[in-house]
C-alpha positions as a Python dict, from the first residue, in 0.01 Angstrom:
ca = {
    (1, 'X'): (0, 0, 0),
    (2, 'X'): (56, 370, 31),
    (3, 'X'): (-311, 467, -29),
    (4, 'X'): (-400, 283, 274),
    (5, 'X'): (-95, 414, 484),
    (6, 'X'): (-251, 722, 425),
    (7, 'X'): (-584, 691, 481),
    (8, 'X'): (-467, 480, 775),
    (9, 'X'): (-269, 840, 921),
    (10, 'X'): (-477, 1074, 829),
    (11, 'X'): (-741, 875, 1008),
    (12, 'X'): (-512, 859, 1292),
    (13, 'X'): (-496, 1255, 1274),
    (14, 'X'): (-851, 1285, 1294),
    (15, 'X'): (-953, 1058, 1596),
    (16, 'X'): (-616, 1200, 1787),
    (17, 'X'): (-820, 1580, 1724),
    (18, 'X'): (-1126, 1472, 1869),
    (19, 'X'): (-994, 1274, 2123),
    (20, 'X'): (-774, 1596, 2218),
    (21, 'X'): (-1135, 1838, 2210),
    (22, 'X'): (-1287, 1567, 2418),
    (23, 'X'): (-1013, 1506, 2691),
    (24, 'X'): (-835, 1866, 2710),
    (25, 'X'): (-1046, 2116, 2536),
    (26, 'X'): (-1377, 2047, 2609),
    (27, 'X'): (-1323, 2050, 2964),
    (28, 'X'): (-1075, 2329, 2989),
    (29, 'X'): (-1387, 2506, 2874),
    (30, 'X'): (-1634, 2413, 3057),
    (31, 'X'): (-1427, 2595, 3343),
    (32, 'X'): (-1479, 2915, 3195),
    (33, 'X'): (-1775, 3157, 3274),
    (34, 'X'): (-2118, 3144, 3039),
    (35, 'X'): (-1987, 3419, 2821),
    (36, 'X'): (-1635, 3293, 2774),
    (37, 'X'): (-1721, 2933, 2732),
    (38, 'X'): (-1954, 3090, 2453),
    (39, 'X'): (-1680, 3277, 2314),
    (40, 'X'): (-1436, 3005, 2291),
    (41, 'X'): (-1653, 2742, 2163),
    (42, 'X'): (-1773, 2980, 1844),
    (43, 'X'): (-1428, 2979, 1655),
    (44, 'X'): (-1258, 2622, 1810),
    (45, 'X'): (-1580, 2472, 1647),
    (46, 'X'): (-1545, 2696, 1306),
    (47, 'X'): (-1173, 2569, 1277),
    (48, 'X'): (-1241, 2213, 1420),
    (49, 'X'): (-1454, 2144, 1157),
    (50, 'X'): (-1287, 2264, 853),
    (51, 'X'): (-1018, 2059, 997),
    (52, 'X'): (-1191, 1761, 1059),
    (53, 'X'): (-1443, 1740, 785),
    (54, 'X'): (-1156, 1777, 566),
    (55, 'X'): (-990, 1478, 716),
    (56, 'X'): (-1285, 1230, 759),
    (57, 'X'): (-1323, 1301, 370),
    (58, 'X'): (-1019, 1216, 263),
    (59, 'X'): (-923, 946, 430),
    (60, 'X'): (-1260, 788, 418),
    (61, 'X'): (-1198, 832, 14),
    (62, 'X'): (-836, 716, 49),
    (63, 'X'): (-1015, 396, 247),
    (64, 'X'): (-1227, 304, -62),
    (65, 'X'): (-945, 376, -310),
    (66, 'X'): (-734, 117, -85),
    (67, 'X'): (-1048, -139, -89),
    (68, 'X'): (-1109, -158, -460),
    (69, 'X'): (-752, -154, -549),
    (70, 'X'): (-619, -441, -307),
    (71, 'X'): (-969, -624, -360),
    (72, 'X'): (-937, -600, 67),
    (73, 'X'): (-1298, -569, 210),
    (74, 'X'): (-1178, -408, 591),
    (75, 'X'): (-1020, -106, 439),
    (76, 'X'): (-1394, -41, 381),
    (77, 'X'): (-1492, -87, 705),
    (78, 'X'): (-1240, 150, 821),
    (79, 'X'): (-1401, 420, 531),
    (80, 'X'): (-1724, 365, 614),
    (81, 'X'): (-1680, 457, 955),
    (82, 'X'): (-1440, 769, 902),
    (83, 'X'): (-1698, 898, 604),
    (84, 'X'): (-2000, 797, 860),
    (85, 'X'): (-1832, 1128, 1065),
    (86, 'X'): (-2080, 1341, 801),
    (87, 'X'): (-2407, 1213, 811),
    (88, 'X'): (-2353, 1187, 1199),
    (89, 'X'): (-2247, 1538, 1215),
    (90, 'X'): (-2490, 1721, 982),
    (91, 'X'): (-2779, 1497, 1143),
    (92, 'X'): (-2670, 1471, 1491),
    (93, 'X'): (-2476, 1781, 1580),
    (94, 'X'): (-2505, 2039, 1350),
    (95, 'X'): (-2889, 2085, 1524),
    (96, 'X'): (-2676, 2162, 1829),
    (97, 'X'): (-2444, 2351, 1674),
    (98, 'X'): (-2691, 2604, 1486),
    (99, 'X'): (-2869, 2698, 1830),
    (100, 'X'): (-2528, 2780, 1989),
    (101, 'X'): (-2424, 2971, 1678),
    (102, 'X'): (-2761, 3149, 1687),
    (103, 'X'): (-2676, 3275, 2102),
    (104, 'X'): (-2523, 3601, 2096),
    (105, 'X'): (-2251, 3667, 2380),
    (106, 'X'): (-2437, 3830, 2541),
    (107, 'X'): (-2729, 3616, 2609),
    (108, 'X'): (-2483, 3325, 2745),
    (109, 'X'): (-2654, 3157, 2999),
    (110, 'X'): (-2734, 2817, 3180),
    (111, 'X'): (-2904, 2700, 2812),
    (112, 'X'): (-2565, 2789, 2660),
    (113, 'X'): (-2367, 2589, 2888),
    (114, 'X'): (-2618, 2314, 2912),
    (115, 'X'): (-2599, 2270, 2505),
    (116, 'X'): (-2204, 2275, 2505),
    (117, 'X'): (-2191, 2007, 2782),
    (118, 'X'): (-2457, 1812, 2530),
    (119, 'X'): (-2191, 1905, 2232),
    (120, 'X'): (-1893, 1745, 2396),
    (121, 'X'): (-2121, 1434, 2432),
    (122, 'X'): (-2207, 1399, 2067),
    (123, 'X'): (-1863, 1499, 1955),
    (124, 'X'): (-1704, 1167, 2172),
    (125, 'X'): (-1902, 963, 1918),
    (126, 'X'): (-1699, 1151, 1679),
    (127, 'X'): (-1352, 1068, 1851),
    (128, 'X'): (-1534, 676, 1858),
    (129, 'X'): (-1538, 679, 1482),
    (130, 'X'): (-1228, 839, 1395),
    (131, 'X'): (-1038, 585, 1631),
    (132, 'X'): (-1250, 309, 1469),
    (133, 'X'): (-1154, 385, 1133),
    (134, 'X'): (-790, 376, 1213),
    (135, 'X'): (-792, 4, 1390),
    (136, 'X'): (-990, -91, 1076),
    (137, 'X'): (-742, 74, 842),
    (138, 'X'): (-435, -81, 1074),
    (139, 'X'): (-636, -470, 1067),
    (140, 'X'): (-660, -376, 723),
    (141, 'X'): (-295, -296, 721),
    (142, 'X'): (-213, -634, 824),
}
């Protein structure tokens, strides 16, 4: 079913992203100074979520499409989990995420490194999800 082979990839995309900002970015960061750790985090978290939001959408969408179509209850599983990404991130992050949007540069500090160290924690429940959804979606698959 190509619905499902799509959901199932773009699925794929997502958790591969956050697995990526977990594993290579997050700490590559975290060896910068206050102020540049600040710096970089502001726009890799502006374009990290456009990106991802985008894809935990669809394919969580593309999931349920794939679900009632092959009368298949797992490809839900696999869209529950990709469209849980939202709830998750506007209740468990995005609190987070205002207070380091709200630092200026120039105030970067100890509190600014100690939330982004507390971001890449919540975010790896994120990259859980995402690679959730895609062993439900290839079960599903099978």
């Amino acid at each position: 079913m190509l619905i499902g082979q799509i959901a199932t990839v773009i699925a794929a995309a997502f958790a591969g992203a956050a697995f990526f900002i977990n594993f290579a970015e997050q700490p590559a960061r975290l060896a910068l100074d206050d102020r540049g750790l600040l710096r970089q985090w502001k726009p890799s978290y502006a374009r990290g979520f456009a990106m991802q939001a985008s894809c935990a959408v669809i394919s969580g969408v593309l999931g349920l499409v794939a679900a009632w179509l092959s009368g298949d209850w797992r490809w839900s599983v696999g869209a529950v989990l990709m469209l849980a990404n939202w709830p998750y991130t506007i209740f468990g992050i995005m609190p987070t995420n205002r207070k380091l949007n709200a630092i200026a540069e120039a105030d970067a500090g100890p509190e600014s490194r100690r939330l982004i160290v507390h971001w890449g924690g919540l975010h790896a429940v994120r990259t859980a999800l995402g690679f959730g959804a895609t062993a439900a979606f290839l079960w599903a698959a099978h």
